[in-house]
XYZ file of C-alpha atoms in Angstrom:
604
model
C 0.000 0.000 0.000
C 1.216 3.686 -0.065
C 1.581 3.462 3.371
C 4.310 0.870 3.294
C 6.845 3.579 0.920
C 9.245 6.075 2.221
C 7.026 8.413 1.067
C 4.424 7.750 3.557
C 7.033 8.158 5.896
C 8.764 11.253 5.143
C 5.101 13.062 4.862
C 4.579 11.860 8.417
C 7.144 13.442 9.797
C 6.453 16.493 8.079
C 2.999 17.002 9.121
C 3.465 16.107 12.590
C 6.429 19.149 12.536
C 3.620 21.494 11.335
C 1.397 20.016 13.978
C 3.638 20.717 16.520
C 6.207 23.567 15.119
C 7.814 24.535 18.426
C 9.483 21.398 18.670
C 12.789 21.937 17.033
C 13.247 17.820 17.212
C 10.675 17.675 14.789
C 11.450 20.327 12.401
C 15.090 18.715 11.895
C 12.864 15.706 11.026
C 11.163 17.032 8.800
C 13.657 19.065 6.834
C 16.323 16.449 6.684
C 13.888 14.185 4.708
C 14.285 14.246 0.566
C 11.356 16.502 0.640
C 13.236 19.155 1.545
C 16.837 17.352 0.825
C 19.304 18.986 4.122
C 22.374 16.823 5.396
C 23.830 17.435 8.635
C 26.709 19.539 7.264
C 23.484 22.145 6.477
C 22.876 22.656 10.374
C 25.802 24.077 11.303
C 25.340 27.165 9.342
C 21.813 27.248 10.413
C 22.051 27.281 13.348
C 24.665 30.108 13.323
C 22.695 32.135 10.682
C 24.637 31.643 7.920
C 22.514 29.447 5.701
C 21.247 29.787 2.309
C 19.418 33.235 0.473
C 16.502 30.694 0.656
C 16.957 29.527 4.609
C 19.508 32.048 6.476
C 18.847 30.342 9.297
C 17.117 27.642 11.744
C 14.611 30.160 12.984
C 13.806 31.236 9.202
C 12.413 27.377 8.695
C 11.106 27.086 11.946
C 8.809 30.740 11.437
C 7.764 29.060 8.031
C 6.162 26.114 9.745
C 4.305 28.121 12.023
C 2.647 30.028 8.663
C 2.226 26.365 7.181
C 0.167 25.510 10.917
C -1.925 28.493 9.993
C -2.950 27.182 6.866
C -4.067 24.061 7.842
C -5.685 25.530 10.937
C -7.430 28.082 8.821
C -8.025 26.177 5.598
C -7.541 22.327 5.736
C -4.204 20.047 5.263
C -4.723 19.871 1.347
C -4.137 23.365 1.082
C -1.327 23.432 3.206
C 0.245 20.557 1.745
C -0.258 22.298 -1.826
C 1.077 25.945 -0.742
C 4.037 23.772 1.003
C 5.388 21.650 -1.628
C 4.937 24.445 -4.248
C 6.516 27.490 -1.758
C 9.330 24.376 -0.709
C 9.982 23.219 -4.310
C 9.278 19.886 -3.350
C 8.572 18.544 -6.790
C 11.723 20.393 -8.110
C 13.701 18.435 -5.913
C 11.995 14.627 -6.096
C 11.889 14.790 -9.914
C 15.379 14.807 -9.819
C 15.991 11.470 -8.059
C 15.531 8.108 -9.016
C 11.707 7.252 -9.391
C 10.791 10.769 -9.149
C 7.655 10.658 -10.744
C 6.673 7.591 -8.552
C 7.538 9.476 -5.619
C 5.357 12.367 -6.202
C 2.043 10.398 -7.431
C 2.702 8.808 -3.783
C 2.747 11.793 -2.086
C -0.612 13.575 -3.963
C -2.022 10.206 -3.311
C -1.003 10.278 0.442
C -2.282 13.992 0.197
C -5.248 12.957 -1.242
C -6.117 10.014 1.942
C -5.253 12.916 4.447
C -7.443 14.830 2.774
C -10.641 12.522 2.688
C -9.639 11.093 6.257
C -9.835 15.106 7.993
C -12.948 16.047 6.465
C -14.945 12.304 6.744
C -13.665 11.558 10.642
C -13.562 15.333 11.163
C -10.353 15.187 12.527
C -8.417 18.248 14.353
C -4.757 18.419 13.057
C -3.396 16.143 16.372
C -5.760 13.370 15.754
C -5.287 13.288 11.749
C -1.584 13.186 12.876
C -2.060 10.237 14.947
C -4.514 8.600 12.421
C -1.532 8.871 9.988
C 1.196 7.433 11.981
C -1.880 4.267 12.779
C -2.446 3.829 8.935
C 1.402 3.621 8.510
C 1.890 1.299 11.381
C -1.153 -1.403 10.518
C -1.349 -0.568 6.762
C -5.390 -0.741 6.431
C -6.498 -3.187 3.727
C -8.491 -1.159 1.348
C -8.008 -0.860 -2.527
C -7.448 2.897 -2.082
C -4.550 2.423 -0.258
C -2.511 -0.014 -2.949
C 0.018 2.674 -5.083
C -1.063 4.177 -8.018
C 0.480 3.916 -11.488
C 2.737 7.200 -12.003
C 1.050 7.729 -15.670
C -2.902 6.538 -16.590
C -2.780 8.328 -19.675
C -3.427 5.463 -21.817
C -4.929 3.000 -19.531
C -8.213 1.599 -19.797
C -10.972 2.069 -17.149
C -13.741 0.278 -16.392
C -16.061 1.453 -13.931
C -19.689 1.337 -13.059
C -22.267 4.101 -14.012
C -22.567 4.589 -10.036
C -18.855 5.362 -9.445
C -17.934 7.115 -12.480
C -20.414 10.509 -11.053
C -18.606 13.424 -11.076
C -15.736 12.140 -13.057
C -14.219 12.831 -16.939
C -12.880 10.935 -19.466
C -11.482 11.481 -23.272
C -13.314 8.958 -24.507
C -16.263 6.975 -23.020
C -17.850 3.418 -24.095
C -21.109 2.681 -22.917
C -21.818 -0.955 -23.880
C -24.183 -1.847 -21.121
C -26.740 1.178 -19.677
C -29.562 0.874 -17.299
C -32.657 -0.206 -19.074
C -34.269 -2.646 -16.815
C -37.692 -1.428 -15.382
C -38.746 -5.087 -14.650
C -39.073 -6.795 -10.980
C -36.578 -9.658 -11.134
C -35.707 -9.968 -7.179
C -38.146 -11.599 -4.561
C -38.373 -8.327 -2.556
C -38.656 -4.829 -3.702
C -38.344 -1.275 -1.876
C -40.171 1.654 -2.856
C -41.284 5.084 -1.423
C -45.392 5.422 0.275
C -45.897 8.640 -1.012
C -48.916 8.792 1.394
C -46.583 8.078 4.387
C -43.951 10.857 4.264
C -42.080 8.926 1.673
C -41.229 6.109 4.309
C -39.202 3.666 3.041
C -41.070 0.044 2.525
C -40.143 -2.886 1.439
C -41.970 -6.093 0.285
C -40.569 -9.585 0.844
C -42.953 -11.434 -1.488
C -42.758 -9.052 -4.672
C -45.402 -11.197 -6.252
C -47.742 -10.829 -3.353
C -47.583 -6.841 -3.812
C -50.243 -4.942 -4.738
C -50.235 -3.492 -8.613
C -50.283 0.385 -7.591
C -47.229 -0.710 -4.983
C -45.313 -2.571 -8.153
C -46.263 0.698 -10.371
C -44.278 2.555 -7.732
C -41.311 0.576 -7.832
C -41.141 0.193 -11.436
C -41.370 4.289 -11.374
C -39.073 4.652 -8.964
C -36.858 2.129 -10.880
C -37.235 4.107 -14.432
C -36.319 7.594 -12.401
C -32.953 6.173 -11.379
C -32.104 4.128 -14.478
C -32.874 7.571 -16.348
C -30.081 9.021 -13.825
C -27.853 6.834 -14.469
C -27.810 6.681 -18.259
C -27.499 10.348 -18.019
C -24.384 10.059 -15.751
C -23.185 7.290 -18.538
C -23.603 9.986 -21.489
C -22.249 12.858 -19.547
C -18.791 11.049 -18.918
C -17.159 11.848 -22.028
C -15.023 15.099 -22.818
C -14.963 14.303 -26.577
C -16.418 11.518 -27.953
C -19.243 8.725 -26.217
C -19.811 5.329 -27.718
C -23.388 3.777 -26.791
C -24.583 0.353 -27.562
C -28.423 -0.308 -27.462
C -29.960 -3.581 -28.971
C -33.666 -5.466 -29.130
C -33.166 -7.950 -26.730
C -34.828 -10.948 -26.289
C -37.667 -9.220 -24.162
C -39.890 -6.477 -24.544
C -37.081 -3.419 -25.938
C -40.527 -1.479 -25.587
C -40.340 -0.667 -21.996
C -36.846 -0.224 -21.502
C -35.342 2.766 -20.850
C -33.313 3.676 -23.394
C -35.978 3.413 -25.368
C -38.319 5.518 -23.715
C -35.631 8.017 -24.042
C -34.863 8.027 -27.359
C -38.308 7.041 -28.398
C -41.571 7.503 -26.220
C -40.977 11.062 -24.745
C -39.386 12.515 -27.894
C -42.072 15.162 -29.608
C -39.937 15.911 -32.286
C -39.956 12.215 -34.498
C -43.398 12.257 -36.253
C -46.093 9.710 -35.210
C -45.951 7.395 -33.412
C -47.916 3.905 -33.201
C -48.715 2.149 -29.618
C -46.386 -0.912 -30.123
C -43.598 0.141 -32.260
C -40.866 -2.397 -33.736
C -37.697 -2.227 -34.001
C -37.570 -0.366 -37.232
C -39.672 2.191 -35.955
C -36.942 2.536 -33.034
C -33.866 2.776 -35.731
C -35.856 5.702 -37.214
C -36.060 7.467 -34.391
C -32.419 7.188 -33.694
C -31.755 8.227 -37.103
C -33.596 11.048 -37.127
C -32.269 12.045 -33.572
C -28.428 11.789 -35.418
C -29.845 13.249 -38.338
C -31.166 16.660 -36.349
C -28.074 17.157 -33.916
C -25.861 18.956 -36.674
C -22.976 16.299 -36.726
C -22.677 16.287 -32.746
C -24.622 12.448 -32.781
C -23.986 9.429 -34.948
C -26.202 6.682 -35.365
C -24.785 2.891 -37.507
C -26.916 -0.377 -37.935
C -24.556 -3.036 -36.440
C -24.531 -6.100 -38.746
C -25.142 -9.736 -37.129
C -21.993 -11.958 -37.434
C -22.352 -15.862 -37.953
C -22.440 -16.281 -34.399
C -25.218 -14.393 -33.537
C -23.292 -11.218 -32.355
C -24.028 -7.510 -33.516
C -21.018 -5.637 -34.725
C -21.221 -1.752 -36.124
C -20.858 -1.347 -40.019
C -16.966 0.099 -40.580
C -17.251 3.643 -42.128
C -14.341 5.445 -43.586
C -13.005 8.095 -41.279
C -13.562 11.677 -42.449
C -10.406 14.269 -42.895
C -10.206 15.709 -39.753
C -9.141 19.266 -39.099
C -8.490 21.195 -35.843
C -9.801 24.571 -35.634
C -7.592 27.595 -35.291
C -8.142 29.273 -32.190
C -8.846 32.854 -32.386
C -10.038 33.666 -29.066
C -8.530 35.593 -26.197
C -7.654 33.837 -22.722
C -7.610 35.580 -19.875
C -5.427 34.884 -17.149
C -6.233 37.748 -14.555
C -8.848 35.662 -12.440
C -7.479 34.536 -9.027
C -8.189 35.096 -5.235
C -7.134 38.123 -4.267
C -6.300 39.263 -0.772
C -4.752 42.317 0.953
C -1.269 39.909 0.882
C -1.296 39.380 -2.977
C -2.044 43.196 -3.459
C 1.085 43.907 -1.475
C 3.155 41.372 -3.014
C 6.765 43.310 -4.689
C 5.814 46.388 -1.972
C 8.389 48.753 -2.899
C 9.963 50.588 0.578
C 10.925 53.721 -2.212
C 14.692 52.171 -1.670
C 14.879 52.841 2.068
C 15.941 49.718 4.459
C 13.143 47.920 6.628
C 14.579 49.123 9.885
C 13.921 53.094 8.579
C 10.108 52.774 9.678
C 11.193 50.989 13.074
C 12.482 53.244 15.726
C 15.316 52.563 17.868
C 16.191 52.985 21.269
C 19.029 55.187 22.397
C 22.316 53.827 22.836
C 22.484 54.977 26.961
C 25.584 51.657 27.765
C 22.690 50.206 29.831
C 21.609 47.114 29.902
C 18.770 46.063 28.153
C 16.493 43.687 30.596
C 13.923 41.052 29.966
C 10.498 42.960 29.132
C 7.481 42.636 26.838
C 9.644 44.649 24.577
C 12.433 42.246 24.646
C 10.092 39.186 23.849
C 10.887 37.465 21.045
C 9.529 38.805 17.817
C 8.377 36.780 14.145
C 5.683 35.081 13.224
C 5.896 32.297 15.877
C 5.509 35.084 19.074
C 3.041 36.598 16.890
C 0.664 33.980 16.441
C 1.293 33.347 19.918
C 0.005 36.456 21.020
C -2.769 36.576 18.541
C -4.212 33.185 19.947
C -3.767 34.337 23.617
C -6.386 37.219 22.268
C -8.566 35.081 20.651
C -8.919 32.127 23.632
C -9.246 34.636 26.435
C -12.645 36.003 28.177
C -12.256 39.572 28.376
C -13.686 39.737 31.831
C -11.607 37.640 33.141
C -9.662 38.027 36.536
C -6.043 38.148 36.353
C -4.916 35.315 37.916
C -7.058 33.267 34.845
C -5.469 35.729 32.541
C -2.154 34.397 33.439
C -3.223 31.109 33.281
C -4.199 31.405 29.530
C -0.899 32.992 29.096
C 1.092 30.448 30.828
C -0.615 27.612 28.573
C 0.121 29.756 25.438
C 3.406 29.967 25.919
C 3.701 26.647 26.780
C 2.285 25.801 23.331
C 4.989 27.710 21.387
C 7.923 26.579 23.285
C 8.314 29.943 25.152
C 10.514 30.018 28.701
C 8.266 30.731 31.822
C 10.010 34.258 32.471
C 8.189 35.860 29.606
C 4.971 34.781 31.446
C 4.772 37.960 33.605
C 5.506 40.122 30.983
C 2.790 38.764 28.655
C 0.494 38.714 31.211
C 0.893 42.416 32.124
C 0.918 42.928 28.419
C -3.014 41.665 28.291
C -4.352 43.422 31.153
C -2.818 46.732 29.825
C -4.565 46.068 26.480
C -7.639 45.186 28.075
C -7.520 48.156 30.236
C -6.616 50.753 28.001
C -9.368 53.460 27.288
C -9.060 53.163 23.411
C -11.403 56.503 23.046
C -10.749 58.275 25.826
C -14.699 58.176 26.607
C -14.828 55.007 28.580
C -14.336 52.149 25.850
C -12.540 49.437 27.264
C -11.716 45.636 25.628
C -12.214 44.573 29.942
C -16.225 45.499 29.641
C -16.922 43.313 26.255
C -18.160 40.053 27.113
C -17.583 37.267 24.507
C -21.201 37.984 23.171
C -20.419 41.236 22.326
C -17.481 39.714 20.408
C -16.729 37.852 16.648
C -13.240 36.327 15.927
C -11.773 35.601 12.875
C -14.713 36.585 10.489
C -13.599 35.541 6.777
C -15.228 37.476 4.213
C -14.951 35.784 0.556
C -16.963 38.050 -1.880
C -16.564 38.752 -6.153
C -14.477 41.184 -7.692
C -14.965 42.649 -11.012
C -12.828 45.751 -11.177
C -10.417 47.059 -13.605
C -6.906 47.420 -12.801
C -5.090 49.065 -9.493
C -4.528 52.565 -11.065
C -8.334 53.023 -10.706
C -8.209 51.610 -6.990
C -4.971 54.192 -6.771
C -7.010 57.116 -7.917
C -9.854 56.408 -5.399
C -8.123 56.029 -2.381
C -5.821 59.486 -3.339
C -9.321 61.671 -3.795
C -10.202 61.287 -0.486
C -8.438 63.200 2.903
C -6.889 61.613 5.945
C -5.339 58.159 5.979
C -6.887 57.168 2.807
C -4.593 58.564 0.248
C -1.825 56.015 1.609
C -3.685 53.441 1.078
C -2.683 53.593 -2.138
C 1.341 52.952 -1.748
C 2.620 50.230 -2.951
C -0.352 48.056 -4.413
C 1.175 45.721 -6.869
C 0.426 46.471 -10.492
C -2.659 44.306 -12.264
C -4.676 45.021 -15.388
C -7.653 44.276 -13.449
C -8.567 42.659 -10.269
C -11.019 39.792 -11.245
C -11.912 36.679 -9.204
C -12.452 36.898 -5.782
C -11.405 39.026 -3.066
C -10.804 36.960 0.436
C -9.388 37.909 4.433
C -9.699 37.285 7.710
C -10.956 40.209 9.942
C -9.174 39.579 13.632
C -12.489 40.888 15.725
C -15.596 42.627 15.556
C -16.976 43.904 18.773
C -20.022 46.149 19.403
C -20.323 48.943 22.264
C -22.276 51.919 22.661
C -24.530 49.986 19.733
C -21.772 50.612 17.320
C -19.556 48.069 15.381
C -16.111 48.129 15.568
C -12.773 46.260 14.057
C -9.406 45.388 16.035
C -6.556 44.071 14.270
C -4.094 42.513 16.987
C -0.254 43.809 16.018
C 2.716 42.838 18.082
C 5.450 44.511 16.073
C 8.584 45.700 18.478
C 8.788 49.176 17.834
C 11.351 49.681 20.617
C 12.500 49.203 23.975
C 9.788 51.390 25.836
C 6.247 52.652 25.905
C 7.545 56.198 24.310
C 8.209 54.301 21.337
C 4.958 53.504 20.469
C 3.649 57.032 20.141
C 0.924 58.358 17.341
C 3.719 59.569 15.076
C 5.522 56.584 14.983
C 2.732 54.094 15.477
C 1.650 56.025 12.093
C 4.814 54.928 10.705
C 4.757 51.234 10.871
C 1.217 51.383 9.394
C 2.703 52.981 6.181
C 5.542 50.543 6.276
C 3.468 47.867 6.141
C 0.345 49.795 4.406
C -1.864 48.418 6.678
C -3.923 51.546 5.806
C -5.114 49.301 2.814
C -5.753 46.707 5.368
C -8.014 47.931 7.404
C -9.686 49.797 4.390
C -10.609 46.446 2.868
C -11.812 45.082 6.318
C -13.582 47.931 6.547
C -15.444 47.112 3.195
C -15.641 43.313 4.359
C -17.666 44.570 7.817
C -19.851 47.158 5.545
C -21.517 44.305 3.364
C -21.492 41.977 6.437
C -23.712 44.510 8.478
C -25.516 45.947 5.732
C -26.367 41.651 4.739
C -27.360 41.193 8.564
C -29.077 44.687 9.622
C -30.732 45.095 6.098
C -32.734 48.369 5.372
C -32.150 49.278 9.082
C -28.437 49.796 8.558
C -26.748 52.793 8.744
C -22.482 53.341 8.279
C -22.346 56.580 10.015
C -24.596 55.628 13.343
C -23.859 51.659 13.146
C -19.833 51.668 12.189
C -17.939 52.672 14.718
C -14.368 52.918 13.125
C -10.995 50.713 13.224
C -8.268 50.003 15.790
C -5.121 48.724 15.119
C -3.074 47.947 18.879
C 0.446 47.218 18.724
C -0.255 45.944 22.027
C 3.094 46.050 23.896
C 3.523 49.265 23.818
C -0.022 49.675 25.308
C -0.652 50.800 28.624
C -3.571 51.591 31.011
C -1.794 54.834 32.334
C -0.931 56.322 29.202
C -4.322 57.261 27.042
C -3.935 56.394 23.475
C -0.213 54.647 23.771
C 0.128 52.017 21.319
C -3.460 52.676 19.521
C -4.236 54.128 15.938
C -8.152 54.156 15.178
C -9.384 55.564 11.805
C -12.628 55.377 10.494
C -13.102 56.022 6.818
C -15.506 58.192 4.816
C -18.882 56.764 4.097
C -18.206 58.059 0.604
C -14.819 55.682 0.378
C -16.407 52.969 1.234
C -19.409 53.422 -1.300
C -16.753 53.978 -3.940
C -15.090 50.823 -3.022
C -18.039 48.772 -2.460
C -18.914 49.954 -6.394
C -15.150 49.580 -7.464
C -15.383 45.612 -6.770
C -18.661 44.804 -7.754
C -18.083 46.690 -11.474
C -15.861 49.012 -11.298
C -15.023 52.415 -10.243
């Protein structure tokens, strides 16, 4: 089975290092596997940070499976899988090796089982691990399992009607399609349509009633007409079908009272038609689709068999495509808009702040906690889990087990603690609005918004955001160039909470602007956002909560009384005794919005 290969094995240990990404014993796993191809000579520079343009160092691989954890958390291990073996060049690097190709159809097959096994069992990413490591330990006996050929290009396949639903084929033979409507078993099973539909069934078929046997053989005909539908919808270019008098009554089968009884377009008909009658029909049926059907008499042989008449094949020639394809449709998201950013040539570090050089000794703080992705998420999910109305002593608790998660020592545990309750306690408005008085029903996390786009290209987006005052106009910065921006337009919003009957949005941000609260001031709190244009960001949420409110409030919404605005905390450089440290809030024009709510839907 393809649980028995190497392959099997190698995937294993990769998921269960995105499973668990903290533990470094796992990532080495993982990354020393042919997948991702590293010797032990590779570590050493690693782990000293002088790796490769493409891994500079441990912590770089370690911060990528952390992003990989929040793609199968937020989308499914398919997806993951996918993004990581195209982002990892993972087929690069097998195609190179012996059995190459076999290696990869085992691991989209393997991808494949995960796949099925996650959503069927529902399975949370711990338990699919562990249902992985089982199927490669006792190898289940199922046909799915056995190992696929690396090519099917030119096999054969015969399948049933039943399993072939849903799938496509070049070409298609048909030689045997429902067309019995007769009662052949002892027992049959029908619907009471004067008992809900309840489900009956009669042991002694004979014994049943005529109006009960009418109902089966209706029943019967609906799903035999189904099926040969499924049979003549398998086919991408051409579809072979085989229908013959047989020794009983043709006259009631289905394929006949397809082609035959419930067409209007053949002429008269009489009550018991032969044979003859039935060729016409399928003559005239080839005859009126404008080449697309083709009917041939099959001649008997001297053994009684029927085969088709031989006709010379026509010259064939392909038509010249003229068309236009158009290869601007994709999901687009406030990442893929920011993708090739351009800083205007200044140096990442120019929008970050730094604290004076004073000879003293920087100690352990929420400012010195680690920062990256990994600390990030961390924080993020400490958010997310948390009641806001918590005590403090729970507070910590949440934090402790956070940390724990992520592989974090128990001295930051004080810091991050103090950290939350100086978020929580922070007036954000100076009027009394405080994260400490929401309680969770007052509260939505992680709302994804998926809606069309049909816009024209960024310069028109550009031109929007720079008509309007404030923050808007730097929005604009840095969107990547696109003709148009077709397809879809997808995010996840961090939080929506209401107070004072007004909706708001909070986008968690635990970027280390320095090594103090003074560093998180308006002016250069202002600073990160444009070096990260998050002011497109929380434009686009903005949009995502408009159409979410307006879909749930109806007529009765309103943006100006109902919207309350946007905060984005860089929480640890908030604090309760220091109004406003650490907090931007923006709320955009009514009239921006509008414009962008037309922009996407059909342009500006």
């Amino acid at each position: 089975t393809v649980f028995s290969t190497q392959d099997a094995l190698e995937l294993f240990y990769l998921t269960a290092a995105v499973a668990e990404p903290g533990n470094e014993r796992f990532i080495r796993t993982a990354v020393s596997t042919d997948m991702f191809g590293f010797k032990a000579s590779d570590f050493i520079p690693l782990l000293n940070g002088q790796g490769t343009e493409r891994y500079k160092s441990f912590d770089d691989i370690g911060d990528r499976f952390y992003r990989y954890r929040e793609t199968w958390i937020k989308r499914g291990i398919m997806p993951m899988l996918n993004d990581l073996i195209t982002t990892e060049l993972v087929d690069e690097r097998l195609f190179s090796l012996p059995e190459g190709e076999r290696r990869i159809t085992n691991i989209y097959h393997l991808i494949e089982l995960l796949h099925r096994a996650e959503r069927s069992r529902e399975l949370s990413m711990s338990e699919l691990v562990i249902w992985f490591r089982a199927a490669i330990v006792e190898e289940p006996d199922d046909d799915e399992y056995l190992t696929r050929l690396e090519r099917d290009d030119f096999a054969v396949k015969i399948l049933t009607v039943h399993s072939s639903k849903g799938l496509e084929f070049p070409v298609v033979f048909c030689p045997l399609i429902p067309e019995s409507d007769s009662i052949k078993s002892d027992s049959l099973i029908y619907h009471d349509p004067d008992d809900s539909n309840r489900t009956v069934m009669y042991l002694n078929s004979s014994a049943a009633p005529d109006d009960v046997k009418e109902l089966f053989k209706a029943e019967n005909f609906a799903e035999n007409v189904r099926l040969l539908y499924v049979a003549l919808t398998r086919a991408k270019s051409k579809c072979f079908v085989y229908t013959a008098k047989t020794k009983r009554n043709f006259n009631t089968s289905t394929p006949f009272s397809i082609f035959y009884s419930m067409r209007n377009d053949i002429g008269e008909k009489t009550d018991k038609p032969d044979f003859e009658e039935y060729k016409r029909a399928l003559e005239h049926i080839s005859s009126s689709s404008q080449g697309c059907i083709n009917f041939q008499v099959g001649e008997k042989s001297e053994k009684g068999r029927y085969f088709v008449n031989k006709s010379e094949s026509p010259n064939l020639e392909a038509k010249i495509f003229s068309g236009v394809i158009k290869d601007d449709w994709r999901i687009w998201s406030y990442s893929s808009l920011m993708q090739g950013r351009d800083y205007e040539g200044k140096d990442r570090d120019s929008f970050t702040p730094s604290a004076p050089d004073t000879g003293e000794v920087v100690r352990d703080s929420i400012f010195t906690f680690p920062s990256g992705p990994k600390p990030g998420i961390c924080i993020h999910e400490i958010f997310e889990n948390i009641d806001f109305t918590w005590s403090d002593e729970k507070l910590k608790e949440a934090a402790g087990i956070a940390l724990k998660k992520y592989g974090f020592e128990e001295k930051w545990l004080s810091y991050v603690k103090s950290m939350v309750v100086n978020v929580l306690n922070s007036d954000l408005n100076g009027k009394g609005l405080k994260l400490s008085l929401l309680g969770e029903d007052k509260r939505l996390n992680e709302l994804e918004f998926y809606f069309p786009a049909k816009a024209p290209g960024v310069e028109e987006l550009r031109n929007l955001f720079t008509s309007f005052n404030g923050y808007s106009p730097y929005a604009a910065a840095g969107i990547v160039d696109a003709p148009s921006l077709r397809g879809f337009l997808k995010g996840f919003v961090d939080m929506i909470f209401i107070f004072d009957d007004k909706y708001y949005i909070i986008d968690w941000k635990s970027n280390n602007l320095g090594n103090g609260f003074e560093f998180y001031s308006k002016e250069n709190i202002e600073m990160e956002m444009a070096g990260h244009n998050y002011y497109l960001q929380y434009h686009l949420y903005s949009l995502a909560l408009h159409r979410y409110l307006f879909m749930r409030l109806g007529k009765d919404y309103d943006y100006e009384k109902d919207f309350g605005g946007v905060y984005y905390l860089f929480v640890r450089g908030m604090n309760a005794g220091l109004a406003g440290n650490g907090v931007f809030f923006d709320k955009p024009e009514i009239s921006l919005i509008a414009g962008l709510d037309k922009f996407f839907k059909s342009g500006a």
